């Protein structure tokens, strides 16, 4: 039952996929940065280069990978695979319904692990640690882990701030509003938040969706995607920059951090990590 509810959020998300935009999905600028950060990991093998995509994010599966790249995508949701995955037409690519916590790969076998917003969709800091350890295990010593991460500010803003920013015309999209509400209610000591609480906070702040649509110009269809969170058992995790560095440090070293220029980009940095003990 619990598992069904957790997967339910992805069933709902898969139905809304075409309505989801930046910052939840990577922009073209994010894609360019992620490819630029990945390149050093793609030049070591004379034969195949193996890339693992965490999830089925089309913007990553369909990057312009070098021609000898094999792309394998791992996602635990059959619904997301069925509605969002399609193979890369230039590279060998396939998908498996697999949990990132337990990847069906040998140690030191992959050149690059790449993902978008992966920590956020994990339920806790512990789950993030497991995925970091698993990514470090499967990466070759020359490999890299490139992740765009949704980062809570070191000092959280309040829901009142979010409400005021909205009414001052300073929030440009429904997805940016959703992430600001989610980060504002994430308890400092926990790092994670129940998606039902994001829904409840949204309902409390904006009980009249027609009014929200009128004052922002956003479509009701986009606003109603918040319904995907109603009654769901899933939790989302939003570490701060310093919490994420601490979570990662036993498994990977931070090699580089970049960010784009879109709304909320400062909360969506792209990390390039190296497995620990690989300082070259
Ligand atoms: C890559 S993440 C982020 C997507 C996007 N940035 C967003 O928030 O809308 C979303 C995907 O991760 C998958 N997912 C979440 N947790 C997972 C896990 N532990 N193992 C495998 N797939 C997982 C979900 O099924 C979903 O397809």
Tab-separated table of C-alpha atoms and ligand atoms in Angstrom:
chain	number	residue	atom	x	y	z
A	1	UNK	CA	0.000	0.000	0.000
A	2	UNK	CA	2.756	2.410	1.055
A	3	UNK	CA	4.709	1.499	-2.069
A	4	UNK	CA	1.641	2.108	-4.244
A	5	UNK	CA	1.202	5.551	-2.761
A	6	UNK	CA	4.872	6.400	-3.319
A	7	UNK	CA	4.720	5.185	-6.915
A	8	UNK	CA	1.385	7.012	-7.254
A	9	UNK	CA	3.131	10.357	-7.188
A	10	UNK	CA	5.078	9.256	-10.287
A	11	UNK	CA	1.918	7.923	-11.949
A	12	UNK	CA	0.401	11.405	-11.471
A	13	UNK	CA	3.659	13.090	-12.525
A	14	UNK	CA	3.839	10.993	-15.701
A	15	UNK	CA	0.335	12.178	-16.669
A	16	UNK	CA	1.353	15.821	-16.096
A	17	UNK	CA	4.825	15.536	-17.647
A	18	UNK	CA	4.200	17.800	-20.640
A	19	UNK	CA	2.960	20.558	-18.277
A	20	UNK	CA	6.092	20.529	-16.101
A	21	UNK	CA	8.688	23.190	-16.890
A	22	UNK	CA	11.793	24.911	-15.514
A	23	UNK	CA	13.088	24.804	-12.836
A	24	UNK	CA	11.746	21.253	-12.364
A	25	UNK	CA	12.994	20.218	-15.805
A	26	UNK	CA	16.471	21.137	-17.070
A	27	UNK	CA	16.767	24.039	-19.496
A	28	UNK	CA	18.942	23.988	-22.646
A	29	UNK	CA	21.540	25.911	-20.651
A	30	UNK	CA	21.492	23.195	-17.946
A	31	UNK	CA	21.934	20.568	-20.652
A	32	UNK	CA	24.965	22.387	-22.092
A	33	UNK	CA	26.523	22.723	-18.633
A	34	UNK	CA	25.852	19.080	-17.800
A	35	UNK	CA	27.459	17.923	-21.050
A	36	UNK	CA	30.464	20.215	-20.504
A	37	UNK	CA	30.964	18.813	-16.984
A	38	UNK	CA	30.559	15.235	-18.271
A	39	UNK	CA	33.100	15.412	-21.107
A	40	UNK	CA	36.201	14.561	-18.997
A	41	UNK	CA	34.577	11.249	-18.045
A	42	UNK	CA	33.737	10.354	-21.641
A	43	UNK	CA	37.218	10.270	-23.118
A	44	UNK	CA	38.911	7.418	-21.215
A	45	UNK	CA	37.625	4.349	-23.016
A	46	UNK	CA	38.890	3.284	-26.456
A	47	UNK	CA	35.731	1.232	-26.967
A	48	UNK	CA	32.404	1.943	-25.337
A	49	UNK	CA	31.685	4.688	-22.858
A	50	UNK	CA	28.977	3.700	-20.386
A	51	UNK	CA	26.568	6.334	-19.122
A	52	UNK	CA	23.871	5.740	-16.506
A	53	UNK	CA	20.959	8.183	-16.410
A	54	UNK	CA	19.159	8.214	-13.056
A	55	UNK	CA	15.561	8.467	-14.232
A	56	UNK	CA	14.176	8.843	-17.742
A	57	UNK	CA	14.643	12.626	-18.071
A	58	UNK	CA	14.488	13.083	-21.888
A	59	UNK	CA	16.752	16.155	-21.706
A	60	UNK	CA	19.551	13.859	-20.457
A	61	UNK	CA	18.816	10.630	-22.331
A	62	UNK	CA	18.843	12.609	-25.591
A	63	UNK	CA	21.929	14.741	-25.009
A	64	UNK	CA	24.406	14.705	-27.918
A	65	UNK	CA	26.541	11.928	-26.510
A	66	UNK	CA	29.712	10.854	-28.357
A	67	UNK	CA	28.893	8.080	-30.822
A	68	UNK	CA	30.578	5.296	-28.807
A	69	UNK	CA	28.349	6.027	-25.769
A	70	UNK	CA	25.934	3.417	-24.403
A	71	UNK	CA	23.142	5.038	-22.389
A	72	UNK	CA	21.256	3.033	-19.797
A	73	UNK	CA	18.442	4.669	-17.850
A	74	UNK	CA	17.250	3.390	-14.463
A	75	UNK	CA	13.835	4.356	-13.101
A	76	UNK	CA	11.639	2.586	-10.565
A	77	UNK	CA	8.340	3.810	-12.016
A	78	UNK	CA	6.707	1.709	-14.744
A	79	UNK	CA	4.375	4.656	-15.431
A	80	UNK	CA	7.237	7.111	-16.003
A	81	UNK	CA	9.015	4.608	-18.260
A	82	UNK	CA	5.844	3.956	-20.254
A	83	UNK	CA	4.980	7.602	-20.775
A	84	UNK	CA	8.303	9.492	-20.794
A	85	UNK	CA	11.042	7.096	-22.005
A	86	UNK	CA	11.935	6.752	-25.671
A	87	UNK	CA	15.300	5.565	-26.956
A	88	UNK	CA	18.064	7.863	-28.109
A	89	UNK	CA	18.103	7.636	-31.921
A	90	UNK	CA	21.894	8.164	-32.254
A	91	UNK	CA	23.289	6.068	-29.407
A	92	UNK	CA	22.685	2.595	-28.095
A	93	UNK	CA	20.232	3.158	-25.241
A	94	UNK	CA	17.918	1.148	-23.033
A	95	UNK	CA	15.873	1.485	-19.877
A	96	UNK	CA	15.366	-0.783	-16.863
A	97	UNK	CA	12.836	-0.568	-14.063
A	98	UNK	CA	15.383	-0.422	-11.286
A	99	UNK	CA	15.929	1.410	-8.002
A	100	UNK	CA	18.964	3.730	-7.852
A	101	UNK	CA	19.694	2.280	-4.422
A	102	UNK	CA	20.501	-1.076	-6.012
A	103	UNK	CA	21.828	-0.781	-9.543
A	104	UNK	CA	22.400	-4.014	-11.489
A	105	UNK	CA	26.004	-3.088	-12.328
A	106	UNK	CA	29.464	-4.298	-11.334
A	107	UNK	CA	31.801	-2.176	-9.242
A	108	UNK	CA	33.923	0.343	-11.220
A	109	UNK	CA	32.082	-0.294	-14.462
A	110	UNK	CA	30.535	3.016	-15.526
A	111	UNK	CA	32.101	6.215	-16.898
A	112	UNK	CA	29.347	8.649	-15.968
A	113	UNK	CA	26.274	8.725	-13.738
A	114	UNK	CA	24.038	11.685	-14.518
A	115	UNK	CA	20.690	12.820	-13.177
A	116	UNK	CA	18.335	15.714	-12.695
A	117	UNK	CA	16.807	16.567	-9.331
A	118	UNK	CA	17.488	13.065	-8.033
A	119	UNK	CA	18.094	13.864	-4.366
A	120	UNK	CA	14.825	15.760	-4.160
A	121	UNK	CA	12.760	12.756	-5.178
A	122	UNK	CA	14.372	10.585	-2.492
A	123	UNK	CA	12.511	10.424	0.830
A	124	UNK	CA	15.331	11.192	3.273
A	125	UNK	CA	18.972	12.101	3.815
A	126	UNK	CA	19.657	8.399	4.407
A	127	UNK	CA	18.263	7.506	0.996
A	128	UNK	CA	20.516	10.187	-0.559
A	129	UNK	CA	23.528	8.597	1.182
A	130	UNK	CA	22.611	5.171	-0.213
A	131	UNK	CA	22.324	6.528	-3.766
A	132	UNK	CA	25.611	8.429	-3.406
A	133	UNK	CA	27.333	5.254	-2.166
A	134	UNK	CA	25.805	3.189	-4.969
A	135	UNK	CA	26.836	5.744	-7.605
A	136	UNK	CA	30.403	5.808	-6.234
A	137	UNK	CA	30.470	1.984	-6.247
A	138	UNK	CA	29.516	1.620	-9.925
A	139	UNK	CA	31.718	4.468	-11.181
A	140	UNK	CA	35.164	3.767	-12.578
A	141	UNK	CA	37.929	5.628	-10.741
A	142	UNK	CA	38.020	8.012	-13.732
A	143	UNK	CA	34.237	8.342	-13.644
A	144	UNK	CA	32.093	11.334	-12.729
A	145	UNK	CA	28.707	11.890	-11.116
A	146	UNK	CA	26.920	14.919	-12.615
A	147	UNK	CA	23.713	15.964	-10.864
A	148	UNK	CA	21.505	19.019	-10.987
A	149	UNK	CA	20.300	19.418	-7.410
A	150	UNK	CA	17.450	21.389	-5.868
A	151	UNK	CA	19.010	23.207	-2.952
A	152	UNK	CA	17.218	24.902	-0.052
A	153	UNK	CA	18.677	28.293	0.942
A	154	UNK	CA	20.871	28.131	4.071
A	155	UNK	CA	18.325	30.450	5.651
A	156	UNK	CA	14.833	29.319	4.624
A	157	UNK	CA	12.340	31.901	3.469
A	158	UNK	CA	8.911	31.920	5.099
A	159	UNK	CA	5.606	31.147	3.414
A	160	UNK	CA	4.724	34.819	4.013
A	161	UNK	CA	7.774	35.779	1.903
A	162	UNK	CA	6.673	33.453	-0.872
A	163	UNK	CA	3.150	34.875	-0.780
A	164	UNK	CA	4.474	38.456	-0.857
A	165	UNK	CA	6.883	37.653	-3.720
A	166	UNK	CA	4.019	36.162	-5.714
A	167	UNK	CA	1.865	39.248	-5.242
A	168	UNK	CA	4.817	41.511	-6.105
A	169	UNK	CA	5.010	39.725	-9.478
A	170	UNK	CA	8.391	38.215	-8.604
A	171	UNK	CA	7.534	34.561	-9.252
A	172	UNK	CA	7.456	33.778	-12.937
A	173	UNK	CA	6.096	30.257	-13.153
A	174	UNK	CA	3.937	27.823	-11.270
A	175	UNK	CA	6.829	25.362	-10.930
A	176	UNK	CA	9.047	28.043	-9.355
A	177	UNK	CA	6.221	28.833	-6.910
A	178	UNK	CA	5.803	25.138	-6.079
A	179	UNK	CA	9.514	24.708	-5.294
A	180	UNK	CA	9.595	27.870	-3.167
A	181	UNK	CA	6.604	26.661	-1.141
A	182	UNK	CA	8.193	23.199	-0.777
A	183	UNK	CA	11.553	24.584	0.363
A	184	UNK	CA	9.913	27.096	2.731
A	185	UNK	CA	8.132	24.338	4.669
A	186	UNK	CA	11.012	21.833	4.737
A	187	UNK	CA	11.966	21.613	8.429
A	188	UNK	CA	15.593	22.675	8.948
A	189	UNK	CA	16.479	19.667	11.047
A	190	UNK	CA	14.912	17.055	8.716
A	191	UNK	CA	15.917	17.967	5.126
A	192	UNK	CA	12.765	16.290	3.807
A	193	UNK	CA	9.092	17.162	3.555
A	194	UNK	CA	5.908	15.159	2.892
A	195	UNK	CA	4.470	16.016	-0.513
A	196	UNK	CA	1.003	16.131	1.123
A	197	UNK	CA	2.347	18.983	3.269
A	198	UNK	CA	3.410	20.853	0.110
A	199	UNK	CA	-0.156	20.379	-1.152
A	200	UNK	CA	-1.648	21.564	2.163
A	201	UNK	CA	0.601	24.657	2.274
A	202	UNK	CA	-0.362	25.506	-1.292
A	203	UNK	CA	-4.093	25.106	-0.518
A	204	UNK	CA	-3.709	27.282	2.563
A	205	UNK	CA	-1.877	30.054	0.668
A	206	UNK	CA	-3.942	29.911	-2.516
A	207	UNK	CA	-7.430	28.590	-1.755
A	208	UNK	CA	-8.834	30.282	-4.861
A	209	UNK	CA	-7.036	28.852	-7.904
A	210	UNK	CA	-9.060	30.963	-10.356
A	211	UNK	CA	-7.843	34.047	-8.538
A	212	UNK	CA	-4.237	32.774	-8.687
A	213	UNK	CA	-4.641	32.100	-12.422
A	214	UNK	CA	-6.070	35.588	-12.924
A	215	UNK	CA	-3.347	37.417	-11.035
A	216	UNK	CA	-0.430	35.443	-12.567
A	217	UNK	CA	-1.672	34.594	-16.054
A	218	UNK	CA	-0.842	30.904	-15.440
A	219	UNK	CA	-3.264	28.349	-16.793
A	220	UNK	CA	-5.559	26.458	-14.424
A	221	UNK	CA	-4.220	23.272	-16.014
A	222	UNK	CA	-0.685	24.157	-14.899
A	223	UNK	CA	-1.854	25.183	-11.409
A	224	UNK	CA	-3.930	22.031	-11.010
A	225	UNK	CA	-0.804	19.865	-11.413
A	226	UNK	CA	-0.393	20.463	-7.651
A	227	UNK	CA	-3.136	17.827	-7.324
A	228	UNK	CA	-0.451	15.193	-8.055
A	229	UNK	CA	0.700	15.676	-4.426
A	230	UNK	CA	-2.708	15.224	-2.780
A	231	UNK	CA	-2.898	12.176	-0.503
A	232	UNK	CA	0.535	10.859	-1.559
A	233	UNK	CA	2.833	9.162	0.947
A	234	UNK	CA	6.023	10.295	-0.817
A	235	UNK	CA	8.540	12.676	0.778
A	236	UNK	CA	10.886	15.047	-1.046
A	237	UNK	CA	14.346	16.030	0.177
A	238	UNK	CA	15.811	19.524	-0.178
A	239	UNK	CA	19.258	19.756	1.420
A	240	UNK	CA	21.073	23.072	1.724
A	241	UNK	CA	24.408	23.426	-0.069
A	242	UNK	CA	26.326	22.686	3.142
A	243	UNK	CA	24.076	19.720	4.016
A	244	UNK	CA	24.572	18.262	0.551
A	245	UNK	CA	28.354	18.634	0.746
A	246	UNK	CA	28.280	16.828	4.093
A	247	UNK	CA	26.031	14.043	2.786
A	248	UNK	CA	28.277	13.516	-0.238
A	249	UNK	CA	31.683	13.751	1.424
A	250	UNK	CA	32.105	10.088	2.501
A	251	UNK	CA	31.474	8.905	-1.078
A	252	UNK	CA	32.384	11.599	-3.597
A	253	UNK	CA	34.396	14.801	-3.744
A	254	UNK	CA	32.982	17.973	-5.253
A	255	UNK	CA	34.984	18.645	-8.419
A	256	UNK	CA	32.971	21.539	-9.882
A	257	UNK	CA	29.681	23.401	-9.369
A	258	UNK	CA	27.952	25.488	-12.039
A	259	UNK	CA	24.558	27.073	-12.449
A	260	UNK	CA	22.378	28.580	-15.155
A	261	UNK	CA	20.701	31.970	-15.372
A	262	UNK	CA	16.976	31.188	-15.200
A	263	UNK	CA	14.543	31.914	-12.380
A	264	UNK	CA	15.644	30.041	-9.235
A	265	UNK	CA	18.864	28.824	-10.930
A	266	UNK	CA	20.745	29.702	-7.733
A	267	UNK	CA	18.752	26.927	-6.045
A	268	UNK	CA	19.417	24.474	-8.895
A	269	UNK	CA	23.228	24.110	-9.047
A	270	UNK	CA	24.819	21.393	-11.149
A	271	UNK	CA	27.379	19.384	-9.203
A	272	UNK	CA	30.199	17.412	-10.747
A	273	UNK	CA	31.472	14.835	-8.239
A	274	UNK	CA	34.407	12.415	-8.392
A	275	UNK	CA	34.520	9.186	-6.422
A	276	UNK	CA	36.595	9.752	-3.269
A	277	UNK	CA	40.263	8.750	-3.348
A	278	UNK	CA	40.461	9.864	-6.972
A	279	UNK	CA	42.193	13.216	-6.727
A	280	UNK	CA	43.849	13.365	-10.138
B	1	LIG	C1	14.929	12.081	-12.204
B	1	LIG	S1	13.782	12.550	-11.021
B	1	LIG	C2	13.451	14.277	-11.282
B	1	LIG	C3	12.543	14.673	-12.374
B	1	LIG	C4	12.245	16.157	-12.569
B	1	LIG	N1	13.411	16.954	-12.420
B	1	LIG	C5	11.085	16.606	-11.691
B	1	LIG	O1	11.210	16.872	-10.497
B	1	LIG	O2	10.001	16.685	-12.234
B	1	LIG	C6	12.266	11.834	-11.442
B	1	LIG	C7	12.295	10.338	-11.734
B	1	LIG	O3	12.967	9.654	-10.709
B	1	LIG	C8	12.333	8.382	-10.528
B	1	LIG	N2	12.750	7.917	-9.212
B	1	LIG	C9	12.541	8.523	-8.029
B	1	LIG	N3	13.152	7.845	-7.035
B	1	LIG	C10	13.766	6.772	-7.614
B	1	LIG	C11	14.571	5.706	-7.114
B	1	LIG	N4	14.850	5.612	-5.824
B	1	LIG	N5	15.036	4.785	-7.984
B	1	LIG	C12	14.740	4.874	-9.303
B	1	LIG	N6	13.975	5.866	-9.835
B	1	LIG	C13	13.510	6.814	-9.004
B	1	LIG	C14	10.863	8.678	-10.695
B	1	LIG	O4	10.131	7.530	-11.035
B	1	LIG	C15	10.886	9.716	-11.818
B	1	LIG	O5	10.756	9.148	-13.088
